[in-house]
Structure formats: structure tokens, C-alpha cells
């Protein structure tokens, strides 16, 4: 497309501090959401409730109308999880849908500076605001279920017993969130300190500074006691390997470091 | 103490679905919060705002009055992160504090069943509701800063340039959340399916079922270009090793599996 879409800055999503870490780039924000295994979905149960409520859910950005849409285009957020009767009623109660805040974050490194004041994380976080509605069209529901299932393990949908039967589809709730604002924050790099500390010989010779990479890996698949497929299928094996490698690569890349194997080439 | 404290069940925190996965055990809930590198803190900016806002922050449960309190006792949640002027004003605006919802979650495994409908995660999640106030007492602030810094890397406080100077203390905001309700959810075990599927020969001989463990590890520490401490200190090295091992152990333990090394003993 040759252009980069950004979410408009509104008071709702304007990141005020560390503006150099803020991103309004649609693709970056959507990628953070899609790479997160859990989304935290917040909503206000009602005007008489003081507290917002947050529910951990699973979700993906996508477009049912334009399934081939790129991550850098305007997309809806499809989320799945426990939709209580209360939540379902709230989502139904207005034509626009229920106002929700979706957030996701991932820590990529522990940034250890000379002083606790300058300690930080390398991280990626995204926050979306939008209106949630229950998906009622069966075709759209199926499409969203495949999108979400394949985000757990790519191609898992085709490699499991599909399609779901009518009862399963009816018993599954999917929320579609029309996004009205989004923002993200990305911190990378090493530790930074002030002159009063890095100019202090006693401090710099005593305090180790640097970054401890943090990343998520997948372990060897553990078959169910009643599993009848002898070997772990290739699509699972290669996902396990690739996921760990990419995850480590990102954490190291955030500090400008590389995987040991890469350095040998 | 010989007793197990539980959070009272209120409409605010009653987990309605999968009640067998729900926990109101104070120690379990506090452990999930303390083991999470990021807490998602939600609040409603004001009565005219439709959307709650969520900010990723870092925090720990603790008691300033009784610092030796066990994780199973009533504790406050001390959180640190970007406290905007708006958030600070909201926290100051009422005597009780700002109503917030704090949530944390950790995925321990991808649970792959015969049908997408029964796919799940092994996970731990916790949700707390409480009133947030800014910590104004310098001694309490210092105490909380140490608590939070040592949650990044144990003993890091004593191993960095401390105490912070007056300017640093003044520039750091800590919120103390008095908890009024809490709940948690823990899912472990393998995949489970219905008879219509595990009795179907075509399905069971084609679809692999089981759990892919998910866990977070720490990589080899990467020194800052200007770091002057030659060797990575022992307290960092041992934390890196221990963290990965415990993390893996939990993910495997959730499926009733053990670390390879353990099996040899």
C-alpha cells in the first residue's frame, strides 16, 4: 500500500510520557495484540458500579469483510473467553456495543541500571478502545473461531476435528470489537544512567549494568494419556522450535544483540 | 497460622463459570500477582468517560505495617509505573482513593484437544479490586521501591546505588491499593474431549492431543557497553538459572510431568 496507517491521537489514547517510546502505528499495535496469548479486556459493569472489571481473554485482529487485509489496515478485534450473561447483556444493550479497553503487554528484558530509579523493562504494550458486540452470524463466528484457534498453533483448525457442530457453535461466544482508538509503547535498548552515577567510580565498579533478556518458549509437547497419534506432528514440532527461536531473537534484538548461531555466519 | 484466608465472595469477584477452577485463596491470588512481571491496572477516568483505561504497571503485594507478613495474609498492592497527572488527581480526589481493577495472567500450556471447542490454556490469573492512593510518606515509598526493585531481580536494591536521593524519591510515584475483593483462576491438566469425538476412530487416529508447555526464561545477561563489572554477579546468574528452571517446572507440573533431570533421581 506504500503508506503507514496510524491511529489518530485523541485524549483517549495519547501517550503523554516517554513520547519517544509511543507508537500510533497501526501495524505495530496490531502485531503486539496478535502476538499476545492473553488480552486483558476491561469494561464498566454499570453506572452504579465503582470498579471496572477485567477479564483475561484470547483474541486476534482481523477483518471478516476483507480476510486478506494486512496487519497495517483497519481491523476488528475478535475475542473469545468467558462471556457472562452480564457481559452478553451489556454488549447487547446498546446499538453501538459495550465500551471496552483491551490491553496486552510483553516483557522482553530486565534493564538493570546503576540506580533503581533508572531500572526499566524492555517491553511492548498495546491498548485499544472500542465497542464490543456479540457475533451472531454463524459464518462470521466460524471464521473468527478459525482465526483464534490458528493463533494458538498455526493450522491447528485444519488439523483437528472441524467444523464444530451446531451445538458447539451455539455454545461459543465471540465478541467483535470495533476499534475507535489505539496506542502502543515499545521500549528497547540498554540501561541508561545519569552523570552523577556513571561518573562515580565506587558505583560503576560495584554495580553491574545491562539487560537480562526475557522470553517465552514452548516445551516438548506432552501427549495426552489417551492420545493415539504416535509421533508429534510436524506442524506442532516446527511451531515449538520456531516460536522459541523468534521469541529469543526479539529479546536479544531489543538490546542489539544476536543469536549465537547468527554470529557464526 | 494454621488457617487459610480466603477473599469473601461478593458479586464483584464471584467467578461464575468453571467454578472448579476458581480460587478465593488469598495466598494463591497474591502469589499470582507477585509472580507477574506486569499488572494491568484499570480505572474509569470519570463519569463522562465511556471507556475504562488500562495501564500496564509493575507491582507487588506487601504490608508496610507488618513487613514480615506472609503471602497468605491481608496485604496491600504497591504499584509503580507511569502515574499521569490525571491518574494522580483521581487518586487524590476522594478520601477512599480511586477504584481500580488489577489483573494479571500467565499462560502455562497450550491444551490441544480433538476439537477447537475443547481447546484451552493451562493458566493462572488473578483479579483484585481496590482503592488506589498515592504513597506520600517517604519511608513507606522507600520500602515499596525496595520491594518492587527486588521483584525484578532479588537483592538488586542492595546491589545497586541506593538509597535514592531526594529528587529521585520525589520524582517516583507509588500507588498503594487497599484490596476489597480478589479472585483467581487456575487451569491445569491435560486435554479433555467428549465421547462423540474420542469414540470416533477417524478423529483419534488423526488428531494429536496433549499439552505444549509454555514458560518464560531469562537469557544470558548482556552487559551495557559502559558496564565496568567484568563478571556477571552471582546473584544475577543464579536468578537467571533458577527462574527458568522453576518456570519450566511449573508448566510441566501443570500437566503432571516432571523435569528430565528430576526423573533421573
Coordinates of C-alpha atoms in Angstrom, one line a residue:
Chain A
X1 CA 0.0 0.0 0.0
X2 CA 3.0 2.3 0.4
X3 CA 1.6 4.1 3.3
X4 CA 1.6 3.6 7.1
X5 CA -1.7 4.0 8.8
X6 CA -1.7 5.5 12.3
X7 CA -4.4 5.7 14.9
X8 CA -5.5 9.3 15.3
X9 CA -4.3 10.9 18.6
X10 CA -7.2 11.6 20.8
X11 CA -7.3 12.4 24.5
X12 CA -8.3 8.7 25.0
X13 CA -5.1 7.3 23.7
X14 CA -2.5 10.0 23.8
X15 CA 0.6 8.7 25.4
X16 CA 2.0 11.6 27.4
X17 CA 5.2 10.3 29.0
X18 CA 8.1 8.9 27.1
X19 CA 6.6 10.0 23.9
X20 CA 9.6 8.7 22.0
X21 CA 8.5 5.2 23.1
X22 CA 4.9 5.7 22.0
X23 CA 3.6 4.4 18.7
X24 CA 0.4 5.0 16.9
X25 CA 1.4 2.9 14.0
X26 CA -1.5 0.6 13.3
X27 CA 0.7 -2.4 12.2
X28 CA 2.9 -2.2 15.3
X29 CA -0.1 -2.1 17.6
X30 CA -2.0 -4.9 15.8
X31 CA 1.2 -7.0 15.9
X32 CA 1.5 -6.6 19.7
X33 CA -2.1 -7.7 20.1
X34 CA -1.8 -10.7 17.8
X35 CA 1.5 -11.9 19.4
X36 CA -0.1 -11.8 22.9
X37 CA -1.5 -15.1 24.2
X38 CA -3.8 -13.2 26.6
X39 CA -5.7 -9.9 26.2
X40 CA -7.0 -8.1 29.3
X41 CA -10.5 -6.8 28.5
X42 CA -11.9 -4.1 30.8
X43 CA -15.3 -2.7 31.0
X44 CA -17.5 -0.9 33.4
X45 CA -20.4 -3.1 34.5
X46 CA -22.7 -0.2 35.0
X47 CA -23.2 3.3 36.2
X48 CA -23.8 2.2 39.8
X49 CA -20.5 0.2 39.8
X50 CA -17.4 2.0 41.0
X51 CA -15.0 -0.6 39.7
X52 CA -14.2 -1.6 36.2
X53 CA -13.9 -5.3 35.7
X54 CA -11.1 -7.0 33.8
X55 CA -11.4 -10.5 32.1
X56 CA -8.4 -12.3 30.6
X57 CA -9.4 -13.4 27.1
X58 CA -7.9 -14.6 23.9
X59 CA -8.1 -12.7 20.7
X60 CA -6.9 -11.6 17.3
X61 CA -7.1 -8.7 14.9
X62 CA -8.9 -9.5 11.7
X63 CA -11.3 -8.4 9.0
X64 CA -14.2 -10.7 8.1
X65 CA -15.2 -8.5 5.2
X66 CA -11.6 -8.4 3.9
X67 CA -9.9 -11.6 5.2
X68 CA -6.7 -10.9 3.3
X69 CA -6.3 -7.5 5.0
X70 CA -2.8 -6.8 6.2
X71 CA -2.0 -6.1 9.9
X72 CA -1.4 -2.5 8.9
X73 CA -5.0 -1.9 7.9
X74 CA -8.1 -1.1 9.9
X75 CA -9.2 -4.3 11.6
X76 CA -11.6 -5.5 14.2
X77 CA -10.5 -7.3 17.4
X78 CA -12.2 -10.7 17.7
X79 CA -12.1 -12.0 21.3
X80 CA -13.1 -15.3 22.9
X81 CA -13.4 -16.3 26.5
X82 CA -15.9 -16.5 29.2
X83 CA -18.8 -14.2 28.2
X84 CA -21.0 -14.0 31.3
X85 CA -24.7 -13.3 31.0
X86 CA -24.0 -9.9 32.4
X87 CA -21.3 -9.2 29.8
X88 CA -23.5 -10.5 27.0
X89 CA -26.4 -8.3 28.1
X90 CA -24.2 -5.3 28.3
X91 CA -22.9 -6.0 24.8
X92 CA -26.5 -6.3 23.6
X93 CA -27.9 -3.3 25.5
X94 CA -26.8 -0.5 23.2
X95 CA -26.8 -0.4 19.4
X96 CA -23.1 0.7 19.4
X97 CA -21.9 -2.1 21.7
X98 CA -20.2 -2.1 25.1
X99 CA -17.2 0.3 25.5
X100 CA -14.2 -1.8 26.3
X101 CA -10.5 -1.3 26.8
X102 CA -8.2 -4.1 25.5
X103 CA -4.7 -4.3 26.7
X104 CA -1.7 -6.5 26.1
X105 CA 1.9 -6.4 27.2
X106 CA 5.0 -8.4 26.8
X107 CA 8.3 -8.0 28.8
X108 CA 11.4 -8.5 26.6
X109 CA 14.2 -7.7 29.1
X110 CA 15.1 -6.6 32.6
X111 CA 17.0 -3.3 32.3
X112 CA 19.4 -3.1 35.2
X113 CA 21.0 0.4 35.6
X114 CA 23.2 1.8 38.3
X115 CA 20.3 3.1 40.3
X116 CA 16.8 1.6 41.0
X117 CA 15.4 4.9 39.7
X118 CA 16.6 4.1 36.2
X119 CA 15.7 0.5 36.2
X120 CA 13.2 -0.5 33.5
X121 CA 11.9 -3.2 31.3
X122 CA 12.3 -3.7 27.6
X123 CA 8.7 -4.3 26.7
X124 CA 5.9 -3.9 24.1
X125 CA 2.4 -2.9 25.1
X126 CA -0.8 -2.0 23.3
X127 CA -4.1 -0.5 24.4
X128 CA -7.2 -0.5 22.2
X129 CA -10.5 1.2 22.9
X130 CA -13.6 0.0 21.1
X131 CA -17.2 -1.2 21.2
X132 CA -17.8 -4.8 21.7
X133 CA -20.7 -6.7 20.2
X134 CA -21.6 -10.4 20.2
X135 CA -21.0 -12.0 16.8
X136 CA -24.4 -13.5 15.8
X137 CA -23.7 -14.5 12.2
X138 CA -22.6 -18.2 12.1
X139 CA -20.3 -17.8 9.2
X140 CA -18.5 -14.9 10.8
X141 CA -18.3 -16.8 14.1
X142 CA -16.8 -19.8 12.3
X143 CA -14.3 -17.6 10.6
X144 CA -13.3 -15.9 13.9
X145 CA -13.0 -19.3 15.7
X146 CA -10.6 -20.5 13.0
X147 CA -8.6 -17.2 13.3
X148 CA -8.3 -17.6 17.1
X149 CA -7.6 -21.4 17.0
X150 CA -4.8 -20.9 14.5
X151 CA -3.3 -18.3 16.7
X152 CA -2.8 -21.0 19.4
X153 CA -0.9 -23.3 17.0
X154 CA -0.9 -22.4 13.2
X155 CA -3.0 -24.7 11.1
X156 CA -4.5 -26.4 14.2
X157 CA -8.0 -25.7 12.9
X158 CA -7.5 -28.0 9.8
X159 CA -5.6 -30.5 11.9
X160 CA -8.4 -31.0 14.5
X161 CA -12.0 -32.2 14.2
X162 CA -13.7 -29.4 12.3
X163 CA -16.1 -27.8 11.6
X164 CA -17.7 -27.5 15.0
X165 CA -21.3 -28.9 15.2
X166 CA -24.3 -26.7 15.6
X167 CA -24.3 -27.1 19.4
X168 CA -20.7 -26.2 19.7
X169 CA -21.1 -23.1 17.6
X170 CA -24.2 -22.0 19.6
X171 CA -22.3 -22.6 22.9
X172 CA -19.3 -20.4 21.9
X173 CA -19.4 -16.7 22.3
X174 CA -17.2 -14.4 20.2
X175 CA -17.1 -10.7 20.8
X176 CA -16.2 -8.4 17.9
X177 CA -14.7 -5.1 19.0
X178 CA -14.9 -2.1 16.6
X179 CA -11.8 -0.1 17.4
X180 CA -12.0 3.6 17.8
X181 CA -8.6 4.4 19.3
X182 CA -5.3 2.6 19.8
X183 CA -1.8 3.2 21.1
X184 CA 1.3 1.3 21.8
X185 CA 4.6 1.6 23.7
X186 CA 7.8 -0.1 22.8
X187 CA 11.0 0.2 24.9
X188 CA 14.2 -1.3 23.8
X189 CA 17.9 -0.8 24.2
X190 CA 20.3 -0.9 27.2
X191 CA 20.4 0.8 30.6
X192 CA 21.0 4.5 30.9
X193 CA 22.1 6.5 33.8
X194 CA 22.9 10.0 34.9
X195 CA 26.3 11.5 35.2
X196 CA 26.2 11.7 38.9
X197 CA 26.3 7.9 38.9
X198 CA 28.3 6.9 35.9
X199 CA 30.9 9.4 37.0
X200 CA 31.1 7.8 40.4
X201 CA 34.0 5.3 40.5
X202 CA 32.8 3.4 43.6
X203 CA 29.3 2.9 42.0
X204 CA 30.4 1.9 38.5
X205 CA 33.0 -0.7 39.7
X206 CA 30.4 -2.3 42.1
X207 CA 27.1 -2.2 40.2
X208 CA 26.7 -4.5 37.1
X209 CA 24.6 -2.8 34.4
X210 CA 23.0 -4.4 31.4
X211 CA 19.9 -6.3 30.2
X212 CA 18.7 -9.7 31.2
X213 CA 16.7 -10.9 28.1
X214 CA 13.2 -12.3 28.9
X215 CA 11.4 -14.6 26.5
X216 CA 8.7 -17.2 26.3
X217 CA 9.5 -20.7 25.0
X218 CA 7.4 -23.8 24.2
X219 CA 8.5 -27.1 25.8
X220 CA 8.4 -30.5 24.3
X221 CA 4.7 -31.4 23.6
X222 CA 3.3 -33.8 26.2
X223 CA 0.8 -36.3 24.7
X224 CA -2.5 -36.9 26.5
X225 CA -2.7 -40.3 28.1
X226 CA -5.4 -41.2 25.5
X227 CA -3.7 -39.7 22.5
X228 CA -3.5 -42.1 19.6
X229 CA -1.2 -40.3 17.2
X230 CA 2.2 -41.7 17.9
X231 CA 4.6 -39.0 16.7
X232 CA 4.2 -35.3 17.4
X233 CA 3.0 -33.9 14.1
X234 CA 5.4 -31.7 12.1
X235 CA 3.3 -28.6 12.2
X236 CA 3.4 -28.7 16.1
X237 CA 7.1 -29.6 16.2
X238 CA 8.2 -26.8 13.9
X239 CA 6.0 -24.2 15.7
X240 CA 7.5 -25.2 19.0
X241 CA 11.0 -24.7 17.6
X242 CA 10.3 -21.5 15.6
X243 CA 8.4 -19.8 18.4
X244 CA 11.2 -20.2 20.9
X245 CA 13.8 -19.0 18.4
X246 CA 11.8 -15.9 17.4
X247 CA 10.9 -15.1 20.9
X248 CA 14.6 -15.2 21.9
X249 CA 15.6 -13.3 18.8
X250 CA 13.3 -10.5 19.7
X251 CA 14.5 -10.2 23.2
X252 CA 18.1 -10.2 22.1
X253 CA 17.4 -7.9 19.2
X254 CA 15.9 -5.4 21.6
X255 CA 19.4 -4.9 23.0
X256 CA 21.0 -5.0 19.6
X257 CA 22.4 -8.5 20.4
X258 CA 22.1 -11.5 18.1
X259 CA 21.5 -15.2 18.5
X260 CA 24.8 -17.1 18.9
X261 CA 24.1 -19.1 15.7
X262 CA 23.7 -16.0 13.7
X263 CA 27.0 -14.7 14.8
X264 CA 28.8 -17.7 13.3
X265 CA 27.6 -16.9 9.8
Chain B
X1 CA -1.0 -19.5 61.2
X2 CA -2.7 -22.8 60.6
X3 CA -5.6 -21.4 58.7
X4 CA -6.2 -20.4 55.1
X5 CA -7.6 -17.0 54.4
X6 CA -10.0 -16.5 51.6
X7 CA -11.4 -13.4 50.0
X8 CA -15.1 -13.2 50.7
X9 CA -17.3 -13.9 47.7
X10 CA -19.1 -10.8 46.6
X11 CA -20.9 -10.1 43.3
X12 CA -17.8 -8.1 42.4
X13 CA -15.5 -11.1 42.4
X14 CA -17.6 -14.2 42.1
X15 CA -16.3 -16.5 39.4
X16 CA -19.4 -18.0 37.8
X17 CA -18.1 -20.3 35.2
X18 CA -15.7 -23.2 35.7
X19 CA -16.1 -22.8 39.4
X20 CA -13.8 -25.7 40.0
X21 CA -11.0 -23.6 38.6
X22 CA -11.8 -20.6 40.7
X23 CA -9.8 -19.8 43.8
X24 CA -10.5 -17.3 46.6
X25 CA -7.4 -18.4 48.5
X26 CA -5.6 -15.3 49.4
X27 CA -2.1 -16.9 49.2
X28 CA -2.7 -18.3 45.7
X29 CA -4.1 -15.0 44.4
X30 CA -1.2 -13.0 46.0
X31 CA 1.3 -15.4 44.5
X32 CA -0.1 -15.0 41.0
X33 CA 0.2 -11.2 41.4
X34 CA 3.7 -11.3 42.8
X35 CA 4.9 -13.7 40.1
X36 CA 3.6 -11.5 37.3
X37 CA 6.1 -9.0 35.7
X38 CA 3.3 -6.8 34.5
X39 CA 0.0 -5.9 36.2
X40 CA -2.8 -4.4 34.1
X41 CA -4.4 -1.6 36.1
X42 CA -7.8 -0.4 35.0
X43 CA -9.8 2.6 36.2
X44 CA -12.6 4.8 34.9
X45 CA -11.3 8.2 34.1
X46 CA -14.6 9.9 35.0
X47 CA -18.3 9.7 34.9
X48 CA -18.4 11.4 31.4
X49 CA -15.9 8.8 30.0
X50 CA -17.4 5.7 28.4
X51 CA -14.2 3.7 28.4
X52 CA -12.2 2.4 31.2
X53 CA -8.4 2.9 30.8
X54 CA -5.8 0.3 31.4
X55 CA -2.2 0.9 32.2
X56 CA 0.5 -1.8 32.4
X57 CA 2.4 -1.3 35.7
X58 CA 4.7 -3.3 38.0
X59 CA 3.7 -4.2 41.5
X60 CA 3.9 -6.4 44.5
X61 CA 1.7 -7.4 47.4
X62 CA 3.1 -6.3 50.8
X63 CA 2.4 -4.8 54.2
X64 CA 4.4 -1.8 55.3
X65 CA 2.9 -2.1 58.8
X66 CA 3.8 -5.8 59.1
X67 CA 6.7 -6.3 56.6
X68 CA 7.2 -9.9 57.6
X69 CA 3.6 -10.7 56.7
X70 CA 3.1 -14.0 54.8
X71 CA 1.6 -14.0 51.3
X72 CA -1.5 -15.7 52.8
X73 CA -2.3 -12.6 55.0
X74 CA -4.2 -9.5 54.1
X75 CA -1.8 -7.3 52.1
X76 CA -1.8 -4.1 50.1
X77 CA -0.8 -3.9 46.4
X78 CA 2.0 -1.5 45.8
X79 CA 2.2 -0.5 42.1
X80 CA 4.7 1.6 40.2
X81 CA 4.6 2.9 36.7
X82 CA 3.5 6.0 34.8
X83 CA 1.2 7.9 37.1
X84 CA -0.2 10.7 34.9
X85 CA -1.4 13.9 36.4
X86 CA -4.9 12.8 35.7
X87 CA -4.4 9.5 37.5
X88 CA -2.7 11.2 40.4
X89 CA -5.6 13.7 40.7
X90 CA -8.2 10.9 40.6
X91 CA -6.3 9.1 43.3
X92 CA -6.3 12.2 45.4
X93 CA -9.8 13.3 44.7
X94 CA -11.6 11.1 47.2
X95 CA -10.7 10.2 50.7
X96 CA -11.1 6.5 49.9
X97 CA -9.0 6.6 46.8
X98 CA -9.5 5.7 43.1
X99 CA -11.4 2.4 42.4
X100 CA -9.1 0.2 40.3
X101 CA -9.2 -3.3 39.0
X102 CA -5.7 -5.0 38.9
X103 CA -5.4 -8.1 36.8
X104 CA -2.5 -10.5 35.9
X105 CA -2.3 -13.7 34.0
X106 CA 0.2 -16.3 32.9
X107 CA -0.2 -19.0 30.3
X108 CA 1.4 -22.3 31.3
X109 CA 0.4 -24.5 28.4
X110 CA -1.5 -24.9 25.1
X111 CA -4.1 -27.5 25.7
X112 CA -4.8 -29.2 22.3
X113 CA -7.9 -31.4 22.3
X114 CA -9.6 -33.2 19.5
X115 CA -11.9 -30.3 18.7
X116 CA -11.3 -26.5 18.8
X117 CA -14.3 -26.3 21.1
X118 CA -12.3 -28.0 23.8
X119 CA -9.0 -26.3 23.3
X120 CA -7.8 -24.4 26.3
X121 CA -4.8 -22.9 28.1
X122 CA -3.3 -24.0 31.3
X123 CA -3.1 -20.7 33.0
X124 CA -3.1 -18.7 36.3
X125 CA -5.0 -15.5 36.5
X126 CA -5.8 -13.1 39.4
X127 CA -8.1 -10.1 39.6
X128 CA -8.1 -7.6 42.5
X129 CA -10.4 -4.7 43.2
X130 CA -9.3 -2.0 45.5
X131 CA -8.8 1.7 46.2
X132 CA -5.6 3.3 45.0
X133 CA -3.9 6.2 46.8
X134 CA -0.6 7.8 46.2
X135 CA 2.0 7.0 48.8
X136 CA 3.1 10.2 50.4
X137 CA 5.2 9.0 53.3
X138 CA 8.9 8.9 52.2
X139 CA 9.7 5.9 54.4
X140 CA 6.8 3.9 53.0
X141 CA 7.8 4.9 49.5
X142 CA 11.4 3.8 50.0
X143 CA 10.1 0.5 51.5
X144 CA 7.8 -0.1 48.5
X145 CA 10.6 0.8 46.0
X146 CA 12.8 -1.8 47.5
X147 CA 10.0 -4.3 47.4
X148 CA 9.4 -3.7 43.7
X149 CA 13.1 -3.4 42.7
X150 CA 13.8 -6.7 44.4
X151 CA 10.9 -8.3 42.5
X152 CA 12.8 -7.6 39.2
X153 CA 16.0 -9.3 40.5
X154 CA 16.2 -10.5 44.1
X155 CA 18.7 -8.4 46.2
X156 CA 19.1 -5.9 43.3
X157 CA 18.3 -3.0 45.7
X158 CA 21.3 -3.6 47.9
X159 CA 23.4 -4.4 44.8
X160 CA 22.7 -1.0 43.1
X161 CA 23.3 2.6 44.1
X162 CA 20.9 3.1 47.0
X163 CA 19.2 4.8 48.7
X164 CA 17.7 7.1 46.0
X165 CA 18.3 10.8 46.6
X166 CA 15.6 13.2 47.5
X167 CA 15.0 14.2 43.9
X168 CA 14.6 10.6 42.8
X169 CA 12.2 9.8 45.6
X170 CA 10.1 12.9 44.8
X171 CA 10.0 12.0 41.1
X172 CA 8.8 8.5 41.7
X173 CA 5.1 7.8 42.2
X174 CA 3.9 4.7 44.0
X175 CA 0.3 3.8 44.3
X176 CA -0.9 1.8 47.3
X177 CA -4.1 -0.2 46.6
X178 CA -6.2 -1.3 49.6
X179 CA -7.8 -4.5 48.4
X180 CA -11.5 -5.0 48.9
X181 CA -12.1 -8.1 46.7
X182 CA -10.0 -10.7 44.9
X183 CA -10.4 -13.8 42.9
X184 CA -8.2 -16.2 40.9
X185 CA -8.5 -18.9 38.3
X186 CA -6.1 -21.8 37.8
X187 CA -6.4 -24.3 35.0
X188 CA -4.1 -27.3 34.8
X189 CA -4.1 -30.8 33.5
X190 CA -4.4 -32.4 30.0
X191 CA -7.0 -32.1 27.2
X192 CA -10.4 -33.5 27.6
X193 CA -13.0 -34.3 25.0
X194 CA -16.4 -35.7 24.6
X195 CA -17.4 -39.2 23.7
X196 CA -18.7 -38.3 20.3
X197 CA -15.1 -37.4 19.4
X198 CA -12.9 -39.8 21.4
X199 CA -15.1 -42.6 20.2
X200 CA -14.5 -41.6 16.6
X201 CA -11.7 -43.7 15.2
X202 CA -11.0 -41.4 12.2
X203 CA -10.7 -38.4 14.5
X204 CA -8.5 -40.0 17.3
X205 CA -6.0 -41.6 14.8
X206 CA -5.6 -38.2 13.0
X207 CA -5.7 -35.5 15.7
X208 CA -2.8 -35.3 18.2
X209 CA -3.9 -34.3 21.7
X210 CA -1.9 -33.1 24.6
X211 CA -0.3 -30.1 26.1
X212 CA 2.5 -27.9 24.8
X213 CA 4.2 -26.3 27.9
X214 CA 4.6 -22.5 27.8
X215 CA 7.2 -20.9 30.1
X216 CA 9.3 -17.8 30.4
X217 CA 13.0 -18.0 30.6
X218 CA 15.8 -15.5 31.2
X219 CA 18.7 -15.3 28.8
X220 CA 22.4 -14.8 29.4
X221 CA 22.8 -11.2 30.8
X222 CA 24.0 -8.7 28.2
X223 CA 26.4 -6.2 29.8
X224 CA 25.9 -2.5 28.9
X225 CA 28.6 -1.0 26.7
X226 CA 29.7 1.1 29.6
X227 CA 29.4 -1.6 32.3
X228 CA 32.6 -1.8 34.4
X229 CA 31.9 -5.0 36.4
X230 CA 33.7 -7.8 34.5
X231 CA 31.8 -10.9 35.6
X232 CA 28.1 -11.2 35.9
X233 CA 27.5 -11.2 39.6
X234 CA 26.4 -14.5 41.3
X235 CA 23.0 -13.1 42.5
X236 CA 22.1 -12.4 38.8
X237 CA 23.5 -15.6 37.4
X238 CA 21.7 -17.8 40.0
X239 CA 18.4 -15.9 39.5
X240 CA 18.6 -16.4 35.7
X241 CA 19.2 -20.2 36.2
X242 CA 16.6 -20.6 39.0
X243 CA 13.9 -18.6 37.2
X244 CA 14.0 -20.6 34.0
X245 CA 14.0 -23.9 35.9
X246 CA 11.1 -23.0 38.2
X247 CA 9.1 -21.6 35.3
X248 CA 9.6 -24.8 33.3
X249 CA 8.9 -26.9 36.3
X250 CA 5.6 -25.2 36.8
X251 CA 4.5 -25.6 33.2
X252 CA 5.4 -29.3 33.3
X253 CA 3.9 -29.8 36.7
X254 CA 0.6 -28.4 35.5
X255 CA 0.4 -31.5 33.2
X256 CA 1.7 -33.8 35.9
X257 CA 5.0 -34.1 34.1
X258 CA 8.5 -33.6 35.6
X259 CA 11.8 -32.1 34.5
X260 CA 14.0 -34.6 32.8
X261 CA 16.7 -34.2 35.4
X262 CA 14.3 -35.0 38.2
X263 CA 13.3 -38.2 36.6
X264 CA 16.8 -39.5 36.8
X265 CA 16.9 -39.3 40.5

